Short mmCIF file of C-alpha atoms in Angstrom, two decimals:
data_model
loop_
_atom_site.label_atom_id
_atom_site.label_comp_id
_atom_site.label_asym_id
_atom_site.label_seq_id
_atom_site.Cartn_x
_atom_site.Cartn_y
_atom_site.Cartn_z
CA MET A 225 7.37 72.79 66.76
CA THR A 226 8.98 69.93 64.83
CA HIS A 227 7.13 67.42 66.54
CA GLU A 228 3.64 69.00 66.82
CA TYR A 229 0.91 66.66 66.06
CA ALA A 230 -3.04 66.84 66.69
CA ASP A 231 -4.11 64.59 70.00
CA ASP A 232 -5.71 61.49 68.94
CA PRO A 233 -8.16 60.24 71.58
CA ARG A 234 -7.47 56.50 70.65
CA ASN A 235 -3.99 57.13 72.62
CA ALA A 236 -5.87 56.90 75.87
CA ASP A 237 -6.43 53.17 75.45
CA ILE A 238 -3.17 52.16 74.04
CA LEU A 239 -1.22 49.04 75.63
CA ILE A 240 2.31 49.53 76.44
CA SER A 241 5.12 47.08 76.42
CA VAL A 242 7.44 47.19 79.77
CA ASN A 243 9.79 44.26 79.77
CA GLY A 244 7.17 42.24 77.48
CA ALA A 245 4.48 42.92 79.55
CA LEU A 246 1.44 44.74 77.89
CA VAL A 247 -0.13 47.13 80.25
CA PRO A 248 -2.74 49.91 80.09
CA ARG A 249 -1.07 53.45 79.70
CA GLU A 250 -1.87 54.62 83.34
CA LYS A 251 -0.32 51.57 84.83
CA ALA A 252 3.02 51.79 82.55
CA VAL A 253 5.62 52.15 84.92
CA VAL A 254 9.40 51.69 85.92
CA SER A 255 11.32 51.49 89.04
CA VAL A 256 12.82 54.84 90.54
CA PHE A 257 16.04 52.89 90.73
CA ASP A 258 15.74 52.24 86.91
CA SER A 259 19.11 53.32 85.38
CA GLY A 260 17.05 55.27 82.93
CA PHE A 261 15.35 57.19 85.55
CA VAL A 262 18.20 57.78 87.94
CA LEU A 263 21.16 58.85 85.30
CA GLY A 264 19.61 58.58 81.69
CA ASP A 265 22.03 55.70 81.13
CA GLY A 266 20.30 53.83 78.24
CA VAL A 267 19.74 53.85 74.47
CA TRP A 268 16.73 54.53 72.27
CA GLU A 269 14.71 54.78 68.70
CA GLY A 270 11.92 56.53 67.04
CA LEU A 271 10.00 54.14 64.63
CA ARG A 272 7.27 54.90 62.07
CA VAL A 273 4.87 52.53 61.42
CA LEU A 274 3.74 52.31 57.88
CA ASP A 275 1.13 49.77 55.71
CA GLY A 276 1.61 47.26 58.48
CA GLY A 277 5.40 47.69 58.81
CA ILE A 278 8.33 49.68 60.21
CA ALA A 279 10.16 52.10 57.98
CA PHE A 280 13.72 51.54 57.51
CA LEU A 281 13.74 49.02 60.43
CA ASP A 282 17.11 47.24 59.72
CA ALA A 283 18.87 50.69 60.25
CA HIS A 284 17.04 51.56 63.28
CA LEU A 285 18.15 48.27 64.90
CA ASP A 286 21.59 48.85 63.87
CA ARG A 287 21.79 52.22 65.40
CA LEU A 288 20.16 50.80 68.39
CA TYR A 289 22.69 48.06 68.99
CA GLU A 290 25.73 49.63 68.05
CA GLY A 291 24.73 52.54 70.82
CA ALA A 292 24.30 49.61 73.44
CA LYS A 293 27.47 48.04 72.47
CA ALA A 294 29.28 51.63 73.00
CA ILE A 295 27.78 52.04 76.46
CA ASP A 296 28.98 48.38 77.04
CA MET A 297 24.75 47.18 77.83
CA ASP A 298 23.66 43.97 76.91
CA ILE A 299 20.04 44.41 75.80
CA GLY A 300 19.57 40.79 76.62
CA LEU A 301 17.21 40.11 73.52
CA SER A 302 18.32 39.46 70.01
CA ARG A 303 17.46 41.70 66.99
CA ASP A 304 14.80 39.47 65.82
CA ALA A 305 13.42 38.92 69.56
CA LEU A 306 13.12 42.77 70.00
CA ALA A 307 11.48 43.22 66.59
CA ALA A 308 9.30 40.86 67.30
CA ARG A 309 8.11 42.29 70.93
CA VAL A 310 7.56 45.60 68.86
CA PHE A 311 5.30 43.71 66.25
CA ASP A 312 3.76 42.10 69.26
CA CYS A 313 2.72 45.30 71.22
CA LEU A 314 1.56 46.98 67.61
CA ASP A 315 -0.72 43.56 66.86
CA ALA A 316 -2.02 44.07 70.70
CA ASN A 317 -3.28 47.71 69.63
CA GLY A 318 -4.39 46.81 66.29
CA MET A 319 -2.00 49.57 65.05
CA VAL A 320 -1.10 49.36 61.21
CA ASP A 321 -0.49 53.24 60.12
CA GLY A 322 0.22 56.66 61.38
CA VAL A 323 1.87 55.16 64.31
CA HIS A 324 5.04 56.62 66.09
CA VAL A 325 6.80 54.30 68.61
CA ARG A 326 9.44 55.07 70.97
CA LEU A 327 11.61 51.78 72.00
CA MET A 328 13.65 52.72 75.04
CA VAL A 329 16.47 50.69 76.38
CA THR A 330 18.09 51.05 79.91
CA ARG A 331 20.77 49.44 81.65
CA GLY A 332 18.21 48.11 84.18
CA VAL A 333 17.35 48.42 88.20
CA LYS A 334 20.03 49.32 90.47
CA LYS A 335 20.46 48.69 93.84
CA THR A 336 21.12 52.04 94.62
CA PRO A 337 21.34 55.27 92.94
CA TYR A 338 24.73 55.21 91.77
CA GLN A 339 26.34 55.79 88.46
CA ASP A 340 28.67 52.68 88.36
CA PRO A 341 27.05 50.17 85.96
CA ARG A 342 28.46 47.40 88.25
CA VAL A 343 25.77 48.47 91.00
CA THR A 344 22.79 47.53 88.14
CA ILE A 345 21.14 44.24 89.74
CA GLY A 346 18.62 43.28 86.73
CA PRO A 347 18.59 42.85 82.96
CA ALA A 348 17.96 45.63 80.93
CA THR A 349 14.65 47.51 80.87
CA ILE A 350 12.83 47.75 77.49
CA VAL A 351 9.65 49.87 76.93
CA ILE A 352 8.08 50.26 73.77
CA ILE A 353 5.37 53.20 73.20
CA PRO A 354 3.18 53.37 70.28
CA GLU A 355 1.15 56.07 69.59
CA TYR A 356 -1.17 57.50 66.95
CA LYS A 357 0.83 60.30 65.89
CA SER A 358 1.04 62.30 62.45
CA ALA A 359 3.06 65.36 61.71
CA SER A 360 1.11 68.93 61.92
CA GLU A 361 0.51 69.68 58.06
CA ALA A 362 0.39 73.05 58.78
CA VAL A 363 3.68 73.29 60.26
CA LYS A 364 4.99 71.69 57.17
CA LYS A 365 3.36 74.01 54.92
CA GLN A 366 4.19 77.13 57.27
CA GLY A 367 7.90 76.22 57.98
CA LEU A 368 10.04 76.35 61.13
CA SER A 369 11.81 79.17 62.63
CA LEU A 370 15.07 78.26 63.95
CA PHE A 371 17.46 80.28 66.64
CA THR A 372 21.33 79.75 66.49
CA VAL A 373 22.04 78.67 70.44
CA HIS A 374 25.23 79.37 72.13
CA ILE A 375 25.06 75.60 73.31
CA ARG A 376 27.49 73.34 71.21
CA ARG A 377 27.48 70.25 69.87
CA THR A 378 30.42 68.12 71.64
CA ALA A 379 33.46 66.48 69.95
CA PRO A 380 33.75 62.82 70.16
CA ASP A 381 35.94 62.56 72.98
CA MET A 382 33.38 64.58 75.25
CA GLN A 383 30.12 62.84 74.85
CA ASP A 384 30.23 61.43 71.66
CA GLN A 385 27.01 62.76 69.46
CA LYS A 386 26.76 59.67 67.71
CA LEU A 387 24.89 58.01 70.65
CA ASN A 388 21.15 58.05 70.83
CA SER A 389 21.45 58.18 74.75
CA HIS A 390 18.65 59.01 76.98
CA SER A 391 20.92 61.73 78.11
CA LYS A 392 19.71 64.48 76.00
CA LEU A 393 20.30 67.45 78.60
CA ASN A 394 22.61 69.69 75.96
CA CYS A 395 19.67 69.16 73.36
CA ILE A 396 17.08 70.08 76.06
CA LEU A 397 19.01 73.14 77.05
CA ALA A 398 19.55 74.04 73.50
CA CYS A 399 15.52 73.67 73.00
CA ILE A 400 14.66 75.80 75.95
CA GLN A 401 16.76 78.71 74.65
CA ALA A 402 15.25 78.55 71.35
CA ALA A 403 12.06 78.58 72.75
CA LYS A 404 12.77 81.59 75.04
CA ALA A 405 13.55 83.38 71.35
CA GLY A 406 10.36 82.54 70.22
CA ALA A 407 11.65 80.06 67.72
CA ASP A 408 10.57 76.63 66.85
CA GLU A 409 14.17 74.68 67.51
CA ALA A 410 17.72 75.15 67.89
CA LEU A 411 19.97 75.21 65.49
CA MET A 412 23.39 74.25 67.13
CA LEU A 413 27.09 74.61 65.75
CA ASP A 414 30.26 72.65 66.70
CA PRO A 415 33.12 73.74 68.85
CA ASP A 416 34.67 75.56 65.87
CA GLY A 417 31.44 77.49 64.98
CA ALA A 418 30.52 75.97 61.65
CA VAL A 419 27.03 74.50 61.42
CA ALA A 420 26.26 71.10 63.30
CA THR A 421 22.55 70.03 63.34
CA CYS A 422 19.24 71.05 65.20
CA ASN A 423 18.60 69.99 68.74
CA SER A 424 16.36 67.24 67.47
CA THR A 425 16.51 66.92 63.89
CA HIS A 426 19.01 67.36 60.96
CA PHE A 427 19.40 70.41 59.22
CA PHE A 428 20.28 70.93 55.36
CA ILE A 429 20.19 73.90 52.83
CA VAL A 430 20.10 74.51 49.30
CA ARG A 431 22.16 76.52 47.28
CA ASP A 432 22.13 76.56 43.77
CA GLY A 433 20.61 73.40 43.31
CA GLU A 434 23.14 71.76 45.22
CA VAL A 435 22.03 70.26 49.07
CA TRP A 436 24.41 70.78 51.94
CA THR A 437 24.66 69.00 55.38
CA SER A 438 27.23 69.08 57.78
CA ASP A 439 29.98 66.78 57.75
CA GLY A 440 28.24 64.58 60.53
CA LEU A 441 31.02 64.29 63.21
CA TYR A 442 28.96 66.55 65.54
CA CYS A 443 25.64 64.90 65.26
CA LEU A 444 23.50 61.81 65.55
CA GLY A 445 23.88 59.30 62.72
CA GLY A 446 20.61 60.28 61.51
CA ILE A 447 18.26 57.36 59.45
CA THR A 448 16.77 60.12 57.66
CA ARG A 449 19.13 62.36 56.85
CA ALA A 450 21.26 59.17 55.36
CA ASN A 451 17.97 58.30 53.26
CA VAL A 452 18.23 61.99 51.97
CA LEU A 453 21.41 61.81 50.70
CA ARG A 454 20.65 58.43 49.34
CA LEU A 455 17.67 59.75 47.51
CA CYS A 456 19.88 62.74 46.07
CA ARG A 457 22.57 60.26 44.82
CA ASP A 458 19.89 58.23 43.11
CA ASN A 459 17.93 61.08 41.53
CA ALA A 460 20.97 63.24 40.21
CA ILE A 461 20.40 65.92 42.80
CA PRO A 462 23.98 67.43 43.85
CA ALA A 463 24.65 66.99 47.40
CA ARG A 464 27.60 67.37 49.85
CA GLU A 465 28.41 66.62 53.45
CA LYS A 466 30.70 69.39 54.52
CA ARG A 467 31.53 72.25 57.08
CA PHE A 468 29.71 75.45 56.36
CA SER A 469 29.13 78.55 58.29
CA LEU A 470 25.87 80.49 59.01
CA VAL A 471 26.54 83.09 56.35
CA ASP A 472 25.97 80.10 53.96
CA VAL A 473 22.31 79.35 55.80
CA TYR A 474 21.25 83.14 55.91
CA SER A 475 21.70 83.30 52.28
CA ALA A 476 20.51 79.55 51.19
CA ASP A 477 17.92 79.21 48.45
CA GLU A 478 15.96 76.76 50.75
CA ALA A 479 16.47 75.20 54.06
CA PHE A 480 14.53 71.87 55.64
CA VAL A 481 15.28 69.60 58.69
CA THR A 482 14.62 66.06 58.92
CA GLY A 483 13.79 63.26 61.24
CA THR A 484 12.02 60.04 61.60
CA PHE A 485 8.97 61.52 62.73
CA ALA A 486 8.06 64.46 60.27
CA GLY A 487 10.14 63.25 57.50
CA LEU A 488 11.31 66.70 55.95
CA THR A 489 10.12 69.89 57.04
CA PRO A 490 10.95 73.33 55.43
CA VAL A 491 12.53 76.29 57.66
CA ARG A 492 11.04 79.35 56.73
CA GLU A 493 13.29 81.81 58.82
CA VAL A 494 16.78 81.14 60.99
CA ASP A 495 17.79 84.32 63.52
CA GLY A 496 15.05 86.12 62.17
CA ARG A 497 16.57 86.06 58.31
CA MET A 498 13.89 84.76 55.94
CA ILE A 499 15.01 82.02 53.67
CA ALA A 500 14.19 82.91 50.15
CA THR A 501 11.22 84.17 49.63
CA PRO A 502 7.56 82.31 49.76
CA PRO A 503 6.64 80.45 46.82
CA SER A 504 3.31 81.76 44.77
CA ASP A 505 1.20 79.09 46.93
CA LYS A 506 2.56 80.40 50.33
CA ASN A 507 3.89 76.57 51.12
CA ARG A 508 7.15 77.45 52.44
CA ALA A 509 8.78 74.62 50.84
CA GLY A 510 11.25 75.37 47.74
CA PRO A 511 11.25 73.12 44.71
CA VAL A 512 14.26 70.74 45.69
CA THR A 513 12.77 70.15 49.36
CA ARG A 514 9.13 69.72 47.61
CA ARG A 515 10.66 66.77 45.44
CA LEU A 516 13.10 65.22 48.28
CA ASP A 517 9.84 65.57 50.44
CA GLU A 518 7.92 63.22 47.70
CA LEU A 519 10.78 60.76 46.92
CA TYR A 520 10.91 60.32 50.58
CA LYS A 521 7.50 59.68 51.47
CA GLU A 522 7.55 57.03 48.22
CA LEU A 523 11.09 55.34 49.75
CA ALA A 524 9.50 54.87 53.25
CA ARG A 525 6.78 53.36 52.23
CA ARG A 526 8.30 51.07 50.08
CA GLU A 527 10.88 50.23 52.65
CA SER A 528 8.30 49.56 55.68
CA VAL A 529 8.80 46.02 56.55
CA ARG A 530 7.94 43.48 58.74
CA PRO A 531 9.47 40.30 59.47
CA ALA A 532 8.39 37.13 57.85
#
């Protein structure tokens, strides 16, 4: 799986921030009347901690606050105050590297389990869960298998895929279908049948040395995705955001997915079609994927920041 990792015993004793209070893992709870529990009403971010800082922190906060504004939700904290709360949680746990953080913000507690935001009676609920978690090197070496599912990404006039909302049922259903087919992750199409993205990562192919990804209309505004495109521009690697079909995918020279948790992960097969031929060292990543992976690791460490 894309998010496969080794269990770390240190995670049993972590402190979790629930509305600013640091509590042990087993006592970290929210109300059954919370908007996130009742309806999936909220937005969230996954953050990677490197060298004491958070990689691409400003971009993550941009996306979080943009999503909150789109759903007309007041987070209740300034960007600086929210960032400080995240680092307070990390400091309380003594965490400086190899950590993944789930930052979740919901609309808050309701007086009754009903969808109308006007029955919310409290401020936003803010939960910060930091865990020692690193991507599986075995998965990154052997690559992923993808299966194209029948569940489509929705258009902006339905549920806009730009929203990193708590409500991810379409992605969950896609993930279930892919798992039933024996694949690691789902490849999802847009309403016209063009390749859009995966259920939890962004999808890229390489053809004749050129990197392709979708036009972006039907997928989350991925931060790792944007940084890969940026690295292509800065390192004279041809890259295009465009619409393409499964025929282009099946005959690609390389394929990979991107995400905050694992960075770049190669794809070895899609719908039973092997992508290119395995390199001699059995690492499924092709030459362009390997180069971008190294460039991305360097960029993430370089742009891992902690506010002064």
